[in-house]
XYZ file of C-alpha atoms in Angstrom:
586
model
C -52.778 6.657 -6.266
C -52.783 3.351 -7.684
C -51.471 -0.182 -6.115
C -50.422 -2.700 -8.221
C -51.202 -6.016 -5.706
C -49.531 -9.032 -6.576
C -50.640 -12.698 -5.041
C -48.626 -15.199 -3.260
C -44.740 -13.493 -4.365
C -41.247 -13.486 -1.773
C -39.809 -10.785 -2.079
C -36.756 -12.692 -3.092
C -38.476 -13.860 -6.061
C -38.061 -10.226 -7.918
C -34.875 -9.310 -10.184
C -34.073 -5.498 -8.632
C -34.131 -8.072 -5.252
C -31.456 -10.219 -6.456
C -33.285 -12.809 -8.189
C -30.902 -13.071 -11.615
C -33.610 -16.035 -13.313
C -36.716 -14.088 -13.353
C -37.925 -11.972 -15.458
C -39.377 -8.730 -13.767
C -38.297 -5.832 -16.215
C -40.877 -3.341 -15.287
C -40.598 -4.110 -11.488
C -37.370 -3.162 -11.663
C -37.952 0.068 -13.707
C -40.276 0.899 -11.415
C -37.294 0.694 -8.544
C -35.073 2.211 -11.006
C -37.300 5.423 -10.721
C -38.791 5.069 -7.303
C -38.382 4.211 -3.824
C -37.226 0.027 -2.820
C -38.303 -1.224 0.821
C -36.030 -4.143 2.047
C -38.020 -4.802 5.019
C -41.730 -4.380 4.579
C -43.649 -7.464 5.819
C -47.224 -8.356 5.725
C -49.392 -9.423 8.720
C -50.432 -12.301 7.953
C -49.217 -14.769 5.162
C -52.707 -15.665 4.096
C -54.625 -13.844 1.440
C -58.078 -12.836 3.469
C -56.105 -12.032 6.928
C -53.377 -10.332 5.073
C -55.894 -8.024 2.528
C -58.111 -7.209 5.446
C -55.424 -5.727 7.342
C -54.206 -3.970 4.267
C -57.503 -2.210 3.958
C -58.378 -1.375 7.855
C -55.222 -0.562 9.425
C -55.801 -3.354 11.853
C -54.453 -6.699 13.060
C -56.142 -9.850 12.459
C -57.631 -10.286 15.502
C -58.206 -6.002 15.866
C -60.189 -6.493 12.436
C -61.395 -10.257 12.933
C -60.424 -11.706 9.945
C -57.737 -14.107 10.994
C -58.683 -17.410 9.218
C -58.570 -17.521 5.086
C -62.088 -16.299 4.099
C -63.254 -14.738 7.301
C -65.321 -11.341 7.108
C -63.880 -8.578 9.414
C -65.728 -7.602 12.632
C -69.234 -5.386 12.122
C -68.979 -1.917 11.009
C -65.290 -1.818 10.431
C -64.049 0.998 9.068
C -62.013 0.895 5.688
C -59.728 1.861 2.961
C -62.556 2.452 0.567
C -64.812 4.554 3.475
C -61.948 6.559 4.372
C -60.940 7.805 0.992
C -64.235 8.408 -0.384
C -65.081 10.740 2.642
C -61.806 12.595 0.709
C -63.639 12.766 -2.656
C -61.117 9.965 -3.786
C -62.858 7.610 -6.541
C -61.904 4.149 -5.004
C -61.616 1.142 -7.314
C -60.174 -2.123 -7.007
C -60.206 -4.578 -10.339
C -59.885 -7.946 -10.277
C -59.594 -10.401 -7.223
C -61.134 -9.028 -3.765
C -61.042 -11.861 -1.015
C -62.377 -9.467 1.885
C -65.255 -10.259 3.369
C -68.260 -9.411 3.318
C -67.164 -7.562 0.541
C -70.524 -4.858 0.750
C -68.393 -3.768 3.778
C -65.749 -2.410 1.656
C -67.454 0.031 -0.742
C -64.865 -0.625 -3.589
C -66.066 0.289 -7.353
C -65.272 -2.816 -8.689
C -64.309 -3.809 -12.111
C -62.548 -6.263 -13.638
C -64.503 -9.081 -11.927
C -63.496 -11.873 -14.432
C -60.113 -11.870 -13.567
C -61.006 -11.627 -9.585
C -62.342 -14.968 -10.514
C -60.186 -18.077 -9.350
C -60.365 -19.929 -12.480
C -59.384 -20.628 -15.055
C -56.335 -19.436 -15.001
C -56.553 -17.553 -18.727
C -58.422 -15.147 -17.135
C -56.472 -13.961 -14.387
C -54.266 -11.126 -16.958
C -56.846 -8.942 -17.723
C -57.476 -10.173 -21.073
C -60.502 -7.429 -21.805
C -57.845 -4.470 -20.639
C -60.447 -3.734 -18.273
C -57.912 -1.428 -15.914
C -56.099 0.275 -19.007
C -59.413 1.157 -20.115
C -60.649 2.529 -16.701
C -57.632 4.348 -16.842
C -58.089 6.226 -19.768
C -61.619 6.893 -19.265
C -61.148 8.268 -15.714
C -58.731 10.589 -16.658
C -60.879 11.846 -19.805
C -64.205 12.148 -17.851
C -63.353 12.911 -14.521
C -60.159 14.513 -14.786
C -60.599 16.335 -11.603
C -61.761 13.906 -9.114
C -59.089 11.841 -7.754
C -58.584 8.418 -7.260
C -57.009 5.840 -5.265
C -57.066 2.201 -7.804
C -55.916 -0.940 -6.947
C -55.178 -3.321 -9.078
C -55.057 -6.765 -8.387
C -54.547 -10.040 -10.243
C -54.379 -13.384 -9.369
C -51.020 -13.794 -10.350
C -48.603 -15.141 -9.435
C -50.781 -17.939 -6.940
C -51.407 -20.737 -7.808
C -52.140 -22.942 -10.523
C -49.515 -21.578 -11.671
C -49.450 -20.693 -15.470
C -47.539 -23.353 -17.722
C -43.614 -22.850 -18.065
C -42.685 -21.131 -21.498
C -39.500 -19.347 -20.447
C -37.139 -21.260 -18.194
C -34.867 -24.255 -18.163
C -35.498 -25.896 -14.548
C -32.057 -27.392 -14.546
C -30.224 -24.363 -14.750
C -32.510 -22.464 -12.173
C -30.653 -21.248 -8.857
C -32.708 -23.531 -6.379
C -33.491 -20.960 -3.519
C -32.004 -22.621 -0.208
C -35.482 -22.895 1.491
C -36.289 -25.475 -1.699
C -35.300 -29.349 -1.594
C -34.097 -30.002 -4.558
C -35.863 -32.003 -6.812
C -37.005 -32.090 -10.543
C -40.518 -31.698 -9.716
C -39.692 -28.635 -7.091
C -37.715 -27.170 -10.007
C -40.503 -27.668 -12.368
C -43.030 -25.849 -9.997
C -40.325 -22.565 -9.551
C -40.108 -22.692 -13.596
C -44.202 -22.071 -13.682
C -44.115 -19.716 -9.833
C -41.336 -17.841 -12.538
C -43.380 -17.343 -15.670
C -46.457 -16.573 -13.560
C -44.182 -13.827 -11.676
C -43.371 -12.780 -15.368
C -47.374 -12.584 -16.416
C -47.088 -10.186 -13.271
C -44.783 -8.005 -14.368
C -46.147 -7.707 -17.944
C -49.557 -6.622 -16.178
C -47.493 -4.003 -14.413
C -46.097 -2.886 -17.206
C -49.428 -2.368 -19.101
C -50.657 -0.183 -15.639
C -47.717 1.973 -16.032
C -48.011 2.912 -19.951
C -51.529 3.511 -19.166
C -50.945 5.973 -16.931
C -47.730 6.994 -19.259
C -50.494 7.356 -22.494
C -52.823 9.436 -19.710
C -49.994 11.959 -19.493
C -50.508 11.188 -15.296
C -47.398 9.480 -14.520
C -46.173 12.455 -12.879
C -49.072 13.160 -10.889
C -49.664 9.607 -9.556
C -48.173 7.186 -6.625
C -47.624 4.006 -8.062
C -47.099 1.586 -5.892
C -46.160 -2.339 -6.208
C -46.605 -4.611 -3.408
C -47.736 -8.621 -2.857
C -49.974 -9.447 -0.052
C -47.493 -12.666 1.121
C -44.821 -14.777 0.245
C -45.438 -18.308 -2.456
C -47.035 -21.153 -2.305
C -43.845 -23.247 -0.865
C -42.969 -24.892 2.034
C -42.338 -22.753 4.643
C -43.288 -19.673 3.130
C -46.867 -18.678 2.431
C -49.551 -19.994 5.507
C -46.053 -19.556 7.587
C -44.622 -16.806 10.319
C -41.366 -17.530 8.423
C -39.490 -14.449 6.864
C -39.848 -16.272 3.038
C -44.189 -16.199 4.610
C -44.223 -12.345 5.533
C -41.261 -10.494 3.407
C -42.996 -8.914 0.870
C -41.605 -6.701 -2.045
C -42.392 -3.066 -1.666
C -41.782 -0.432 -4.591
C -42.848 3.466 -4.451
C -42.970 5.535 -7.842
C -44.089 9.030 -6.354
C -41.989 11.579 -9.253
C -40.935 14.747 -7.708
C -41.756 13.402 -4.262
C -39.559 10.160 -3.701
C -36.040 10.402 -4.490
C -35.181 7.682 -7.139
C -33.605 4.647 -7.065
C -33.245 4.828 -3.315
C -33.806 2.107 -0.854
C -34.982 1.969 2.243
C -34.186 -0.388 5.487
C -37.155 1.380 7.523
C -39.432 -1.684 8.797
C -42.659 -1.028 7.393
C -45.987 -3.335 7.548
C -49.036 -3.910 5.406
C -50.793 -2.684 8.424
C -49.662 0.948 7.137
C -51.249 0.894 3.998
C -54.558 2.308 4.874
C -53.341 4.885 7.065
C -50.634 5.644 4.456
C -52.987 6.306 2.134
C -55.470 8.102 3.678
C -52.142 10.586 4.892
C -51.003 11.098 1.161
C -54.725 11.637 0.587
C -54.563 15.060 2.981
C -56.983 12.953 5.561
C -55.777 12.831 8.872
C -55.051 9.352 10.550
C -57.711 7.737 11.962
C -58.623 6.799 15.634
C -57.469 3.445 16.839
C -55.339 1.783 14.109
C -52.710 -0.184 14.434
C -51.135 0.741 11.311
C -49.315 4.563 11.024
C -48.303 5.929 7.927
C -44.996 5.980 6.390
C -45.389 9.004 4.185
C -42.491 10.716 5.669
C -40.199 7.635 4.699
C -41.234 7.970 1.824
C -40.645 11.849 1.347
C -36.758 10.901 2.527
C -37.828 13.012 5.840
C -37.293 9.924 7.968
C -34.889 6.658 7.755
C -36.746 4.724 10.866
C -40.716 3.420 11.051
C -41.611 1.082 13.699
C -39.549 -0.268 16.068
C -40.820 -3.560 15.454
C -44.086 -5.461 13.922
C -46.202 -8.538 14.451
C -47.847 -10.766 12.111
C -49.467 -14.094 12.689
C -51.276 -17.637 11.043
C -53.937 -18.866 12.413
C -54.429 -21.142 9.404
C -57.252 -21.740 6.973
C -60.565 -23.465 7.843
C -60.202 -26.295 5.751
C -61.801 -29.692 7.348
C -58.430 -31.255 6.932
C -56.420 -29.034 8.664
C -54.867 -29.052 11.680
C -55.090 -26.170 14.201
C -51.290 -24.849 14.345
C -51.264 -20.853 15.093
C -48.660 -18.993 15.818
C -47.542 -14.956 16.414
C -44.625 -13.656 16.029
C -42.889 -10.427 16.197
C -40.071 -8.977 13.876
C -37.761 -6.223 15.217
C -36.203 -3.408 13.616
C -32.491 -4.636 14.680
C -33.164 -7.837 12.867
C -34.504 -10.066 15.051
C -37.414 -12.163 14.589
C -39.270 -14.091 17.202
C -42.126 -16.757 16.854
C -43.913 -18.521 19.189
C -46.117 -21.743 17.786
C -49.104 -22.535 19.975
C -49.563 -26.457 19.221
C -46.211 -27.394 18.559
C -47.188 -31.348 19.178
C -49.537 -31.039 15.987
C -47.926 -31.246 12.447
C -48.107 -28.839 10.044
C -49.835 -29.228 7.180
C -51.447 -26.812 4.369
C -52.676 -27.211 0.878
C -49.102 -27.601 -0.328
C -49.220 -31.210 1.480
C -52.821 -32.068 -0.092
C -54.306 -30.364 -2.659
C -51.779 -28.352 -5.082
C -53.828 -27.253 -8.052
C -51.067 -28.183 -10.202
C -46.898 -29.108 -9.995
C -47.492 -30.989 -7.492
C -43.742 -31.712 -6.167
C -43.992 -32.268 -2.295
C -44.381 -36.275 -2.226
C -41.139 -35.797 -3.890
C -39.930 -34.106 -1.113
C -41.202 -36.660 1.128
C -39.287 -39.894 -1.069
C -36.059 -37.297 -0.975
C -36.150 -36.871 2.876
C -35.359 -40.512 3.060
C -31.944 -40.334 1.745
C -30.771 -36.805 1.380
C -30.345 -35.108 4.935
C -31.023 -31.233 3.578
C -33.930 -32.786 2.190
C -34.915 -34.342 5.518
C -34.270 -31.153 7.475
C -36.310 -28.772 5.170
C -39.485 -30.933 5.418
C -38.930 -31.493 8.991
C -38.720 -27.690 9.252
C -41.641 -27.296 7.476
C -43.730 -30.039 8.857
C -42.834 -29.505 12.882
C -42.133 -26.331 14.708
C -41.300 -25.919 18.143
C -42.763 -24.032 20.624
C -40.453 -20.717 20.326
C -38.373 -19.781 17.619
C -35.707 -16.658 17.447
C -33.786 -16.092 14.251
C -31.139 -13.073 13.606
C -32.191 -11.967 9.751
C -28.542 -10.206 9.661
C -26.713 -13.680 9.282
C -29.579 -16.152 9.149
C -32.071 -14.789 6.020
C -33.185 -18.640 5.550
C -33.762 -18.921 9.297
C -32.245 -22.490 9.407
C -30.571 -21.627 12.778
C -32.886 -21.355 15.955
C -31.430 -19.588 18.888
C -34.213 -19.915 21.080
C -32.145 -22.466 22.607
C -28.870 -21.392 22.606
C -28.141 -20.105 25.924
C -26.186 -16.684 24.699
C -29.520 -15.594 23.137
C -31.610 -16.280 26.106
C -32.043 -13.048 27.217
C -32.819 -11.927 22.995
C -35.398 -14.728 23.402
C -36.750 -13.502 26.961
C -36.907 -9.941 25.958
C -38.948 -10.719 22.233
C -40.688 -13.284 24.651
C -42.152 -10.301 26.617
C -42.993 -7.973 23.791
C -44.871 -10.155 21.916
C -46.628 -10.521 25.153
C -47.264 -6.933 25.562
C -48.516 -6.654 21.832
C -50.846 -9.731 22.442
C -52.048 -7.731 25.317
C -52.393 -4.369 23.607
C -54.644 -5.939 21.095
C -56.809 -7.878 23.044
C -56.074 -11.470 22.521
C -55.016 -13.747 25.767
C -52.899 -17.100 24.804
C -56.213 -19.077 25.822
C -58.089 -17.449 23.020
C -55.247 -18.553 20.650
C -54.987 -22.329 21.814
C -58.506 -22.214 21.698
C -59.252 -21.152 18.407
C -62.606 -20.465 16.149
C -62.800 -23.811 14.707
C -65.567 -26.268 15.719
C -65.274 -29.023 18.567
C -66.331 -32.039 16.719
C -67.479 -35.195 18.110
C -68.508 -38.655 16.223
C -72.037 -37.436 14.942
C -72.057 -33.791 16.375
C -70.070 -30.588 16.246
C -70.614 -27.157 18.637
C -70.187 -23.671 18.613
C -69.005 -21.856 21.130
C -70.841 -18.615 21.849
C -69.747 -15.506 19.574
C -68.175 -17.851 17.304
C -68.397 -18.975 14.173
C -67.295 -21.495 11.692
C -66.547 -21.506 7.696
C -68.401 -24.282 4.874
C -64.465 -25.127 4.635
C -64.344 -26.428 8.173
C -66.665 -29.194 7.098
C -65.950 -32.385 5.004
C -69.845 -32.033 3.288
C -69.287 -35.554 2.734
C -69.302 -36.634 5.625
C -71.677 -33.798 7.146
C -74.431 -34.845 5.301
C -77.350 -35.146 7.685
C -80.764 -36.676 6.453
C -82.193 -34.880 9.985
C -80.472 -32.170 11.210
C -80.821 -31.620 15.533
C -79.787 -28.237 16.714
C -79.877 -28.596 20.707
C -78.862 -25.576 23.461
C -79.558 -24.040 26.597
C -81.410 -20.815 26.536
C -81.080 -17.616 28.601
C -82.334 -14.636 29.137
C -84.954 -15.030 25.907
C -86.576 -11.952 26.877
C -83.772 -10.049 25.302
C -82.340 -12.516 23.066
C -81.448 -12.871 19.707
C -79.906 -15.193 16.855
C -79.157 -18.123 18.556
C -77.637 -19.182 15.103
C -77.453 -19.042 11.349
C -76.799 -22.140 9.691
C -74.631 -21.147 6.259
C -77.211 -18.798 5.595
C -80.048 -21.456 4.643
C -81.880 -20.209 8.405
C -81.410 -18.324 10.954
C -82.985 -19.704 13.978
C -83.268 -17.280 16.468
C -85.300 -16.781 20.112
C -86.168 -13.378 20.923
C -88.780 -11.516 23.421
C -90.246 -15.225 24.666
C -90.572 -16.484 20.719
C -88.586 -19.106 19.132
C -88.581 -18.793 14.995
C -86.829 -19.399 12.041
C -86.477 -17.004 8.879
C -85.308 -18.906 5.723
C -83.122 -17.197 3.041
C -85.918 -15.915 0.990
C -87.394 -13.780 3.929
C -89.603 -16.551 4.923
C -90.746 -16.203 8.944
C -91.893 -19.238 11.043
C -92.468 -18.614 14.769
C -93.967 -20.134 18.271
C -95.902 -18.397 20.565
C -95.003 -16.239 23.609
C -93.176 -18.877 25.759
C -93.927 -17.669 29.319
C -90.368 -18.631 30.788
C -86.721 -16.917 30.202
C -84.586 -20.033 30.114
C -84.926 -23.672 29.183
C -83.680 -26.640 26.676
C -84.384 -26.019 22.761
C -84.264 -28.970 20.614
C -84.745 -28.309 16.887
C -85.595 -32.054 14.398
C -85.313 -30.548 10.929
C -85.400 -33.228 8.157
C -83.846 -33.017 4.699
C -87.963 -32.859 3.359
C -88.136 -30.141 5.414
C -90.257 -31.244 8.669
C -89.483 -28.755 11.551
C -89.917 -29.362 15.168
C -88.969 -27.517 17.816
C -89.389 -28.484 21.367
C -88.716 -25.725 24.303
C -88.420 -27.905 27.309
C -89.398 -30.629 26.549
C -92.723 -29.664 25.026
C -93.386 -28.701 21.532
C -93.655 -25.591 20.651
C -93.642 -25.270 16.615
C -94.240 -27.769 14.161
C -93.617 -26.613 10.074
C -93.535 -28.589 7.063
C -91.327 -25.939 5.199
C -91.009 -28.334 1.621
C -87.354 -27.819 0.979
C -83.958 -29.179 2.415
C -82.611 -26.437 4.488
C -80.024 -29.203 6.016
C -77.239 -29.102 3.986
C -74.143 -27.623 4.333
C -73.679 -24.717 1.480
C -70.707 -21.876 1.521
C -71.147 -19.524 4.117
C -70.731 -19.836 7.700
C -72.836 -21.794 10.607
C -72.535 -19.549 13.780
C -73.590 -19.078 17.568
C -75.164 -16.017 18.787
C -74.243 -13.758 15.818
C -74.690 -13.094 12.105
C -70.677 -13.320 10.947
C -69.518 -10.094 9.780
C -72.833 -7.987 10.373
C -74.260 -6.587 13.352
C -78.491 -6.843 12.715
C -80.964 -5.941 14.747
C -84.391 -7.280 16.711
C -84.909 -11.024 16.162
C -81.298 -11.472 14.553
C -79.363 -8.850 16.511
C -76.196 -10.905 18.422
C -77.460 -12.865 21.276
C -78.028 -10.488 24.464
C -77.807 -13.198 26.863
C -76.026 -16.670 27.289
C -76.358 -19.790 24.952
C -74.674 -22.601 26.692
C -74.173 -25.937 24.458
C -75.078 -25.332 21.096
C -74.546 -28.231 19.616
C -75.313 -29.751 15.777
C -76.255 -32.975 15.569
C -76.604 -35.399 12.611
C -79.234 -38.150 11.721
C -79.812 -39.032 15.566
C -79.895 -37.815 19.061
C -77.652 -40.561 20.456
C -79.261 -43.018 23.228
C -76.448 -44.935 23.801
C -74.128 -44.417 26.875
């Protein structure tokens, strides 16, 4: 089995989809001879969220990755686990983005072109996969093996244009149209084209191997592009995601399928072709027997959801959404009072074109409504995909779809409900409440580097301040992007550094009280248990600074540890980080 996983592409965007300017020869071979979903959507249009669903079989919230660069919940099961309990050699080259990737017992190769940058990288250029290819088949040509292949391409930066004129492009309709837009689909199109040649070398590898007809190829991407209302959004242009099956003597070819399919059903798809049987409590189920032409229908309908990406600059704008299998799709946006906004608005890596957008809105009214669109959505959304692919026409307010609207209404409800996750939970997000000087954590939460501008979170003393229960059983009270992990446990209060490093108090004789931790950037540590000091350390290194990772409350994010660091068994009421100075001041 091998999965050719493409970054950041709409399905649109693909020549045996319609798309008559790009250049896609062997994705549309590989239709040609295989098995073309229109409808197969991902469930989540953000690379982390969307991958760890891939490889689980679970929602984002099921899994807990639902912000960009979150690590799913302890002890998940996964893709990689599942197989290899099958004998299956599992390998993925190139980029990963789940987290923490130990989880996910991948054989990994290719890691220079899992890297972000630079960009030359990102096609292989050491033919690590061909190589793997051939040497698997000559050395272990009995084992089998499930290998995913995934470049960077085409995200962005995109690679520079070679190939197209970006006058004579056909603008799609979601696009205002503007020379720089046009000059940023020229390089999306040649980096969809680096794409395809990649394929292409996958598929004469396994051609030269003599195991084309013992192999299901697959082609998929794990969301739509980096434009405006696509990728980061519950539109269609965010979720729709080409789908291609190559299984000779299995899948009929050059057939095409309108059964609606998720990239929830990967892992249990896989494990299913694997001769495993499905595994307890996914949300995924697998889609082998579309596939073997036994079945025309899959689900009935699917969800997907953004809850955005962590970065300090972003605004908390959520939504869920549910997609049905007559065409109907249904979103619901949680702060529709905030405005949208993404790295397209602020930090493009290159062709940057949406200030042009924003000068074009001024005087050209499609201009104006497709920014508007992007940049403020309402609080329910219902679109009919039949007539409406672009979704410019809501009908969540038009009175002869009130009942559509009521009905989707309710089973996004009941799928909210299914999965565990209340409307509260999604209002309230995982992001930090921030204050002038100060920030907290709410209990069993956590928070990414990314939330944080490190400029301006860049304490010269560093307060950590709670409320303590229950410190007979205890636990990490938290880890502070993985510098320390401060933790109070059986009637001690300690820290252990990175390096393995172990301060502690003495017994404290009570099971509740005020901490207050003073750790300067020379690395004087005080703590104080109420009111009275308790531990004082002169640890000779800044352990106050903000580095990637994550700073939690009552947890280690994404393991589940035991003893001292084991999740907090008891409550931890105002955990709060403070910065420079405990304020005095009314």
């Amino acid at each position: 089995m091998v999965i050719f996983l493409t970054d950041d592409l709409n399905q649109t965007d693909v020549g045996c989809y319609g798309n008559t300017d790009v250049r896609t020869p062997n994705m549309d071979s590989l239709a040609a001879e295989g098995m073309r979903f229109n409808k197969a959507y991902a469930a989540a249009p953000i690379c982390t969220p969307s991958r760890s669903a891939m490889f689980t079989g679970l929602y984002p919230f099921r899994n807990g990755s639902q912000m960009n660069h979150f690590t799913v919940k302890p002890n998940t099961a996964n893709l990689p686990q599942l197989l290899k309990k099958l004998g299956y050699r599992v390998v993925i080259a190139g980029k990963t983005d789940v987290f923490p990737l130990h989880n996910f017992p991948f054989e990994r190769i290719g890691e220079e072109f899992g890297r972000y940058a630079p960009i030359e990288n990102r096609l292989d250029r050491k033919k690590e996969t061909v190589q793997m290819i051939e040497s698997h088949f000559k050395e272990h040509p009995e084992q089998p093996i499930c290998l995913i292949v995934a470049p960077w391409v085409p995200h962005v930066p995109w690679f520079p244009n070679k190939d197209f004129i970006p006058g004579k492009l056909k603008l799609p309709n979601y696009l205002a149209d503007t020379k720089a837009t046009r000059q940023a689909l020229s390089a999306y199109y040649q980096s969809i084209g680096e794409a395809d040649k990649m394929l292409g070398e996958v598929m004469q590898a396994l051609d030269k191997a003599g195991q084309k007809n013992s192999t299901m190829l697959m082609f998929i991407s794990d969301q739509g592009a980096q434009f405006p209302s696509a990728k980061w959004t519950t539109y269609d242009q965010g979720l729709r995601v080409p789908m291609i099956v190559r299984w000779p003597g299995k899948v009929i070819p050059g057939t095409v399928s309108d059964a609606l399919v998720s990239l929830v059903d990967l892992t249990p798809t896989l494990v299913d072709l694997a001769g495993g049987k499905k595994p307890e409590g996914l949300d995924g189920e697998s889609f082998k027997n579309v596939l073997l032409n036994r079945k025309k229908d899959h689900h009935s309908y699917i969800f997907a959801e953004t809850s955005m990406e962590p970065h300090f600059w972003y605004n908390y704008t959520p939504s869920r959404t549910v997609i049905t299998d007559d065409g109907f799709h249904y979103i619901k946006n949680y702060h529709p009072g905030v405005r949208f906004v993404t790295h397209i608005d602020k930090v493009e890596q290159n062709e940057f074109y949406f200030d042009t957008w924003v000068a074009a809105a001024e005087n050209d009214p499609k201009a104006r409504f497709l920014l508007n669109r992007y940049s403020y959505h309402p609080p329910d959304e219902l679109y009919n995909l039949n007539t409406d692919r672009d979704e410019f026409n809501n009908l969540a307010l038009d009175p002869a779809y009130n009942n559509k609207t009521v009905m989707l209404k309710k089973l996004l409800d009941k799928e909210l409900a299914r999965q565990g996750e209340t409307n509260e939970m999604i209002l309230e997000g995982t992001l930090p409440v921030f204050f002038d000087q100060s920030y907290t954590i709410r209990q069993s939460r956590s928070a990414s580097d990314l939330s944080f501008n490190k400029k301006r979170w860049n304490p010269d003393v560093l307060y950590i301040t709670a409320y303590l229960n229950d410190m007979n059983k205890g636990g990490v009270v938290c880890d502070y992007f993985s510098n320390f992990r401060l933790y109070a446990c059986h009637g001690k209060i300690g820290l252990r550094l990175a390096d393995g490093t172990e301060v502690e108090s003495e017994a404290i004789p009570v099971k509740e009280g005020q901490l207050l931790m003073k750790l300067s950037s020379q690395g004087e540590l005080e703590v104080r248990f109420n009111q009275e000091v308790i531990l004082v350390k002169a640890l000779k290194k800044d352990l106050t600074k903000i580095k990637a990772g994550y700073v939690t409350c009552g947890k280690i994010q994404g393991e589940e540890l035991e003893g001292k660091l084991q999740s907090y068994d008891g409550q931890i009421t105002d955990l709060r980080f403070t910065m420079n100075e405990l304020s005095k001041e009314p």
